[in-house]
Amino acid sequence: MEEWTKDEFRDLLTSNIWNSNYENIKEKLHLDCWKNPLYEHLLTPTIFSIKSEQITRNIEIFEYYKIENFITKSSIRINSEILVTLIEYLIENEISLVVDDKLNPILNTCEKRKLKERYGIDIKHLMERRNKKNVR
Amino acid sequence: MLDKDDILSKFEPYIIEQLDEDNLNKIIDFLIFEKVKYIEDILNNYIDIFIIDYNEFVKKFNKLKVKYGNNLSYMINENMDILEKLL
């Protein structure tokens, strides 16, 4: 693929890529979001495992809440619905989304058990509550 | 508990298709032996590392141990971002 001659994509050429297919690789490398230098650091082999919709949706969520400068690799792996629920929870509790010029670690935690053990956040409960609100 | 809906909503189907139960169980046992916690969370969020062949996985993990020392498992427990380096 001609893409492998470009510097920005070269680090993605890991053994993991052989598990993917040509169309997937091509699609991921040409997602519009990579045109924005803010997201260059997200170009890791992870992008071949995660669905495009998930990647773009999570970036949109970060942009919507104006925290796109702080997006991390882990936050791309968080289920989009969980991500929004966590952001809403922080806002509701007047907890800053950014701490010490970094993304609040809660938004970097895609682990449900850790969220509960470390931050006392029961994501299942929060999501149920959110869904009930949205139904009303 | 494995959150199948979460996994299916996030990961490419080819990842799920390539999961091999025997390989997956061997990697889980290895991670437990290495004192890595939150296995359930790793499965839900880093299922892609479980398609790596077990022997290759062990090799990559041990290589990371050389780089990060015996603190690797603790570091993974603190920040799962490190698991990306296995990909």
mmCIF file of C-alpha atoms in Angstrom:
data_model
loop_
_atom_site.group_PDB
_atom_site.id
_atom_site.type_symbol
_atom_site.label_atom_id
_atom_site.label_comp_id
_atom_site.label_asym_id
_atom_site.label_seq_id
_atom_site.Cartn_x
_atom_site.Cartn_y
_atom_site.Cartn_z
ATOM 1 C CA MET A 1 0.000 0.000 0.000
ATOM 2 C CA GLU A 2 1.306 3.434 -0.896
ATOM 3 C CA GLU A 3 0.239 4.706 2.562
ATOM 4 C CA TRP A 4 3.152 2.887 4.183
ATOM 5 C CA THR A 5 5.565 5.259 2.507
ATOM 6 C CA LYS A 6 4.057 8.169 4.480
ATOM 7 C CA ASP A 7 5.692 9.066 7.798
ATOM 8 C CA GLU A 8 2.411 9.496 9.684
ATOM 9 C CA PHE A 9 1.332 5.931 8.957
ATOM 10 C CA ARG A 10 4.636 4.110 9.256
ATOM 11 C CA ASP A 11 4.317 3.294 12.987
ATOM 12 C CA LEU A 12 1.058 1.520 12.288
ATOM 13 C CA LEU A 13 2.806 -1.167 10.360
ATOM 14 C CA THR A 14 2.922 -3.737 13.164
ATOM 15 C CA SER A 15 2.324 -7.482 13.057
ATOM 16 C CA ASN A 16 -1.237 -6.894 14.213
ATOM 17 C CA ILE A 17 -2.071 -5.424 10.850
ATOM 18 C CA TRP A 18 -1.916 -8.848 9.201
ATOM 19 C CA ASN A 19 -5.058 -9.771 11.092
ATOM 20 C CA SER A 20 -6.959 -7.023 9.372
ATOM 21 C CA ASN A 21 -8.028 -6.782 5.750
ATOM 22 C CA TYR A 22 -7.186 -4.368 2.981
ATOM 23 C CA GLU A 23 -10.548 -2.541 2.986
ATOM 24 C CA ASN A 24 -10.499 -2.024 6.724
ATOM 25 C CA ILE A 25 -6.943 -0.699 6.656
ATOM 26 C CA LYS A 26 -7.679 1.625 3.764
ATOM 27 C CA GLU A 27 -10.871 2.924 5.364
ATOM 28 C CA LYS A 28 -9.198 3.579 8.713
ATOM 29 C CA LEU A 29 -6.224 5.359 7.210
ATOM 30 C CA HIS A 30 -8.484 7.680 5.269
ATOM 31 C CA LEU A 31 -10.849 8.742 8.012
ATOM 32 C CA ASP A 32 -11.397 12.504 7.807
ATOM 33 C CA CYS A 33 -10.402 13.004 11.426
ATOM 34 C CA TRP A 34 -6.714 12.277 10.686
ATOM 35 C CA LYS A 35 -6.589 15.484 8.628
ATOM 36 C CA ASN A 36 -6.729 17.333 11.930
ATOM 37 C CA PRO A 37 -3.234 17.364 13.515
ATOM 38 C CA LEU A 38 -4.907 17.330 16.947
ATOM 39 C CA TYR A 39 -5.692 13.676 16.459
ATOM 40 C CA GLU A 40 -2.390 12.483 15.014
ATOM 41 C CA HIS A 41 -1.435 10.824 18.308
ATOM 42 C CA LEU A 42 -4.459 8.567 18.002
ATOM 43 C CA LEU A 43 -2.950 6.951 14.933
ATOM 44 C CA THR A 44 -1.903 3.699 16.562
ATOM 45 C CA PRO A 45 -2.620 0.052 15.663
ATOM 46 C CA THR A 46 -5.739 0.370 17.851
ATOM 47 C CA ILE A 47 -7.564 2.059 14.994
ATOM 48 C CA PHE A 48 -7.623 -1.221 13.077
ATOM 49 C CA SER A 49 -9.448 -2.969 15.899
ATOM 50 C CA ILE A 50 -12.024 -0.310 16.723
ATOM 51 C CA LYS A 51 -14.949 0.408 14.430
ATOM 52 C CA SER A 52 -14.735 3.655 12.441
ATOM 53 C CA GLU A 53 -18.100 4.809 13.784
ATOM 54 C CA GLN A 54 -16.825 4.418 17.332
ATOM 55 C CA ILE A 55 -13.665 6.405 16.577
ATOM 56 C CA THR A 56 -15.465 9.275 14.840
ATOM 57 C CA ARG A 57 -18.350 9.326 17.309
ATOM 58 C CA ASN A 58 -15.990 9.619 20.300
ATOM 59 C CA ILE A 59 -14.030 12.382 18.599
ATOM 60 C CA GLU A 60 -17.328 14.204 17.923
ATOM 61 C CA ILE A 61 -18.262 13.861 21.598
ATOM 62 C CA PHE A 62 -14.928 15.391 22.629
ATOM 63 C CA GLU A 63 -15.455 18.208 20.147
ATOM 64 C CA TYR A 64 -19.010 18.805 21.344
ATOM 65 C CA TYR A 65 -17.807 19.266 24.911
ATOM 66 C CA LYS A 66 -14.804 21.293 23.674
ATOM 67 C CA ILE A 67 -12.230 18.948 25.186
ATOM 68 C CA GLU A 68 -10.843 17.628 21.907
ATOM 69 C CA ASN A 69 -7.364 18.920 22.802
ATOM 70 C CA PHE A 70 -7.253 16.336 25.562
ATOM 71 C CA ILE A 71 -8.449 13.234 23.765
ATOM 72 C CA THR A 72 -6.424 10.112 24.554
ATOM 73 C CA LYS A 73 -5.944 6.687 22.990
ATOM 74 C CA SER A 74 -7.852 5.029 25.831
ATOM 75 C CA SER A 75 -10.817 7.319 25.403
ATOM 76 C CA ILE A 76 -11.311 5.986 21.888
ATOM 77 C CA ARG A 77 -11.953 2.561 23.375
ATOM 78 C CA ILE A 78 -14.720 3.773 25.695
ATOM 79 C CA ASN A 79 -18.184 2.900 24.512
ATOM 80 C CA SER A 80 -19.658 6.180 23.184
ATOM 81 C CA GLU A 81 -22.722 5.962 25.387
ATOM 82 C CA ILE A 82 -20.596 5.380 28.483
ATOM 83 C CA LEU A 83 -18.368 8.312 27.500
ATOM 84 C CA VAL A 84 -21.327 10.716 27.257
ATOM 85 C CA THR A 85 -22.751 9.371 30.534
ATOM 86 C CA LEU A 86 -19.434 9.960 32.303
ATOM 87 C CA ILE A 87 -19.093 13.488 30.891
ATOM 88 C CA GLU A 88 -22.652 14.333 31.950
ATOM 89 C CA TYR A 89 -21.981 12.878 35.406
ATOM 90 C CA LEU A 90 -18.893 15.085 35.830
ATOM 91 C CA ILE A 91 -20.705 18.197 34.620
ATOM 92 C CA GLU A 92 -23.700 17.479 36.866
ATOM 93 C CA ASN A 93 -21.381 17.121 39.856
ATOM 94 C CA GLU A 94 -19.372 20.212 38.893
ATOM 95 C CA ILE A 95 -16.224 18.166 38.428
ATOM 96 C CA SER A 96 -13.825 19.540 35.826
ATOM 97 C CA LEU A 97 -13.434 17.543 32.619
ATOM 98 C CA VAL A 98 -9.790 18.617 32.516
ATOM 99 C CA VAL A 99 -7.439 18.356 35.510
ATOM 100 C CA ASP A 100 -3.927 19.850 35.511
ATOM 101 C CA ASP A 101 -4.142 20.397 31.784
ATOM 102 C CA LYS A 102 -4.926 16.725 31.222
ATOM 103 C CA LEU A 103 -8.136 14.842 30.624
ATOM 104 C CA ASN A 104 -9.834 13.971 33.907
ATOM 105 C CA PRO A 105 -8.643 10.378 34.514
ATOM 106 C CA ILE A 106 -12.264 9.302 34.896
ATOM 107 C CA LEU A 107 -12.707 9.946 31.171
ATOM 108 C CA ASN A 108 -9.624 7.908 30.486
ATOM 109 C CA THR A 109 -10.920 4.910 32.348
ATOM 110 C CA CYS A 110 -12.663 2.465 30.142
ATOM 111 C CA GLU A 111 -12.745 -0.089 32.941
ATOM 112 C CA LYS A 112 -16.084 -0.447 34.679
ATOM 113 C CA ARG A 113 -14.620 -2.234 37.707
ATOM 114 C CA LYS A 114 -11.931 0.385 38.160
ATOM 115 C CA LEU A 115 -14.492 3.183 37.846
ATOM 116 C CA LYS A 116 -16.407 1.624 40.702
ATOM 117 C CA GLU A 117 -13.444 0.684 42.903
ATOM 118 C CA ARG A 118 -11.428 3.841 42.472
ATOM 119 C CA TYR A 119 -13.975 6.566 41.819
ATOM 120 C CA GLY A 120 -17.117 5.061 43.288
ATOM 121 C CA ILE A 121 -18.881 5.409 39.953
ATOM 122 C CA ASP A 122 -21.406 2.721 39.122
ATOM 123 C CA ILE A 123 -21.605 3.206 35.383
ATOM 124 C CA LYS A 124 -24.409 0.681 34.982
ATOM 125 C CA HIS A 125 -26.540 2.618 37.452
ATOM 126 C CA LEU A 126 -25.672 5.955 35.806
ATOM 127 C CA MET A 127 -26.604 4.628 32.382
ATOM 128 C CA GLU A 128 -29.893 3.219 33.608
ATOM 129 C CA ARG A 129 -30.696 6.569 35.202
ATOM 130 C CA ARG A 130 -29.753 8.393 32.001
ATOM 131 C CA ASN A 131 -31.873 6.105 29.866
ATOM 132 C CA LYS A 132 -34.866 6.602 32.158
ATOM 133 C CA LYS A 133 -34.425 10.399 31.908
ATOM 134 C CA ASN A 134 -34.271 10.217 28.130
ATOM 135 C CA VAL A 135 -37.470 8.153 27.950
ATOM 136 C CA ARG A 136 -39.427 10.790 29.895
ATOM 137 C CA MET B 1 -18.662 -10.314 33.410
ATOM 138 C CA LEU B 2 -18.004 -10.147 29.707
ATOM 139 C CA ASP B 3 -20.109 -7.398 28.133
ATOM 140 C CA LYS B 4 -20.787 -8.893 24.706
ATOM 141 C CA ASP B 5 -22.927 -5.965 23.523
ATOM 142 C CA ASP B 6 -20.201 -3.488 24.439
ATOM 143 C CA ILE B 7 -17.547 -5.556 22.675
ATOM 144 C CA LEU B 8 -19.644 -6.042 19.551
ATOM 145 C CA SER B 9 -20.522 -2.359 19.380
ATOM 146 C CA LYS B 10 -16.883 -1.241 19.529
ATOM 147 C CA PHE B 11 -14.712 -3.817 17.843
ATOM 148 C CA GLU B 12 -14.413 -4.756 14.211
ATOM 149 C CA PRO B 13 -16.089 -8.099 13.438
ATOM 150 C CA TYR B 14 -12.791 -9.576 12.216
ATOM 151 C CA ILE B 15 -11.413 -9.252 15.756
ATOM 152 C CA ILE B 16 -14.296 -11.242 17.215
ATOM 153 C CA GLU B 17 -14.059 -13.822 14.426
ATOM 154 C CA GLN B 18 -10.416 -14.482 15.191
ATOM 155 C CA LEU B 19 -10.878 -15.133 18.887
ATOM 156 C CA ASP B 20 -9.889 -18.633 19.830
ATOM 157 C CA GLU B 21 -11.169 -19.867 23.176
ATOM 158 C CA ASP B 22 -8.096 -21.934 23.977
ATOM 159 C CA ASN B 23 -5.726 -19.085 23.084
ATOM 160 C CA LEU B 24 -7.850 -16.606 25.036
ATOM 161 C CA ASN B 25 -7.919 -18.800 28.156
ATOM 162 C CA LYS B 26 -4.176 -19.311 28.033
ATOM 163 C CA ILE B 27 -3.585 -15.549 27.850
ATOM 164 C CA ILE B 28 -6.011 -14.962 30.740
ATOM 165 C CA ASP B 29 -4.166 -17.538 32.881
ATOM 166 C CA PHE B 30 -0.859 -15.938 31.950
ATOM 167 C CA LEU B 31 -2.088 -12.454 32.905
ATOM 168 C CA ILE B 32 -3.455 -13.747 36.217
ATOM 169 C CA PHE B 33 -0.108 -15.459 36.870
ATOM 170 C CA GLU B 34 1.590 -12.130 36.151
ATOM 171 C CA LYS B 35 -0.702 -10.490 38.747
ATOM 172 C CA VAL B 36 -2.554 -8.337 36.261
ATOM 173 C CA LYS B 37 -5.891 -7.281 37.749
ATOM 174 C CA TYR B 38 -9.150 -6.214 36.087
ATOM 175 C CA ILE B 39 -9.084 -9.127 33.605
ATOM 176 C CA GLU B 40 -12.778 -8.628 32.982
ATOM 177 C CA ASP B 41 -12.187 -4.988 32.032
ATOM 178 C CA ILE B 42 -9.262 -5.964 29.818
ATOM 179 C CA LEU B 43 -11.500 -8.442 28.010
ATOM 180 C CA ASN B 44 -14.161 -5.807 27.449
ATOM 181 C CA ASN B 45 -11.826 -3.070 26.301
ATOM 182 C CA TYR B 46 -8.750 -4.766 24.900
ATOM 183 C CA ILE B 47 -10.237 -7.890 23.386
ATOM 184 C CA ASP B 48 -7.980 -7.304 20.358
ATOM 185 C CA ILE B 49 -4.902 -8.350 22.329
ATOM 186 C CA PHE B 50 -6.428 -11.797 22.813
ATOM 187 C CA ILE B 51 -6.227 -12.627 19.117
ATOM 188 C CA ILE B 52 -2.442 -12.532 19.378
ATOM 189 C CA ASP B 53 -1.045 -16.049 19.415
ATOM 190 C CA TYR B 54 -0.341 -17.067 23.029
ATOM 191 C CA ASN B 55 3.380 -17.711 22.486
ATOM 192 C CA GLU B 56 3.759 -14.427 20.641
ATOM 193 C CA PHE B 57 1.797 -12.684 23.406
ATOM 194 C CA VAL B 58 4.112 -14.061 26.098
ATOM 195 C CA LYS B 59 7.139 -12.985 24.079
ATOM 196 C CA LYS B 60 5.774 -9.448 23.656
ATOM 197 C CA PHE B 61 4.778 -9.230 27.322
ATOM 198 C CA ASN B 62 8.224 -10.343 28.479
ATOM 199 C CA LYS B 63 9.820 -7.824 26.140
ATOM 200 C CA LEU B 64 7.758 -5.112 27.812
ATOM 201 C CA LYS B 65 8.873 -6.449 31.190
ATOM 202 C CA VAL B 66 12.466 -5.888 30.147
ATOM 203 C CA LYS B 67 11.546 -2.328 29.211
ATOM 204 C CA TYR B 68 9.411 -1.493 32.262
ATOM 205 C CA GLY B 69 10.821 -3.886 34.836
ATOM 206 C CA ASN B 70 8.831 -5.907 37.337
ATOM 207 C CA ASN B 71 6.416 -3.040 37.730
ATOM 208 C CA LEU B 72 4.746 -3.844 34.431
ATOM 209 C CA SER B 73 1.692 -5.559 35.927
ATOM 210 C CA TYR B 74 1.238 -2.718 38.420
ATOM 211 C CA MET B 75 1.546 -0.225 35.561
ATOM 212 C CA ILE B 76 -1.088 -2.103 33.552
ATOM 213 C CA ASN B 77 -3.374 -2.109 36.575
ATOM 214 C CA GLU B 78 -2.891 1.655 36.820
ATOM 215 C CA ASN B 79 -3.128 2.499 33.151
ATOM 216 C CA MET B 80 -4.230 0.025 30.518
ATOM 217 C CA ASP B 81 -2.811 2.221 27.754
ATOM 218 C CA ILE B 82 0.345 0.108 28.034
ATOM 219 C CA LEU B 83 -1.551 -2.842 26.604
ATOM 220 C CA GLU B 84 -1.521 -0.971 23.274
ATOM 221 C CA LYS B 85 2.157 -1.785 23.062
ATOM 222 C CA LEU B 86 1.270 -5.441 22.664
ATOM 223 C CA LEU B 87 -0.516 -4.726 19.387
#
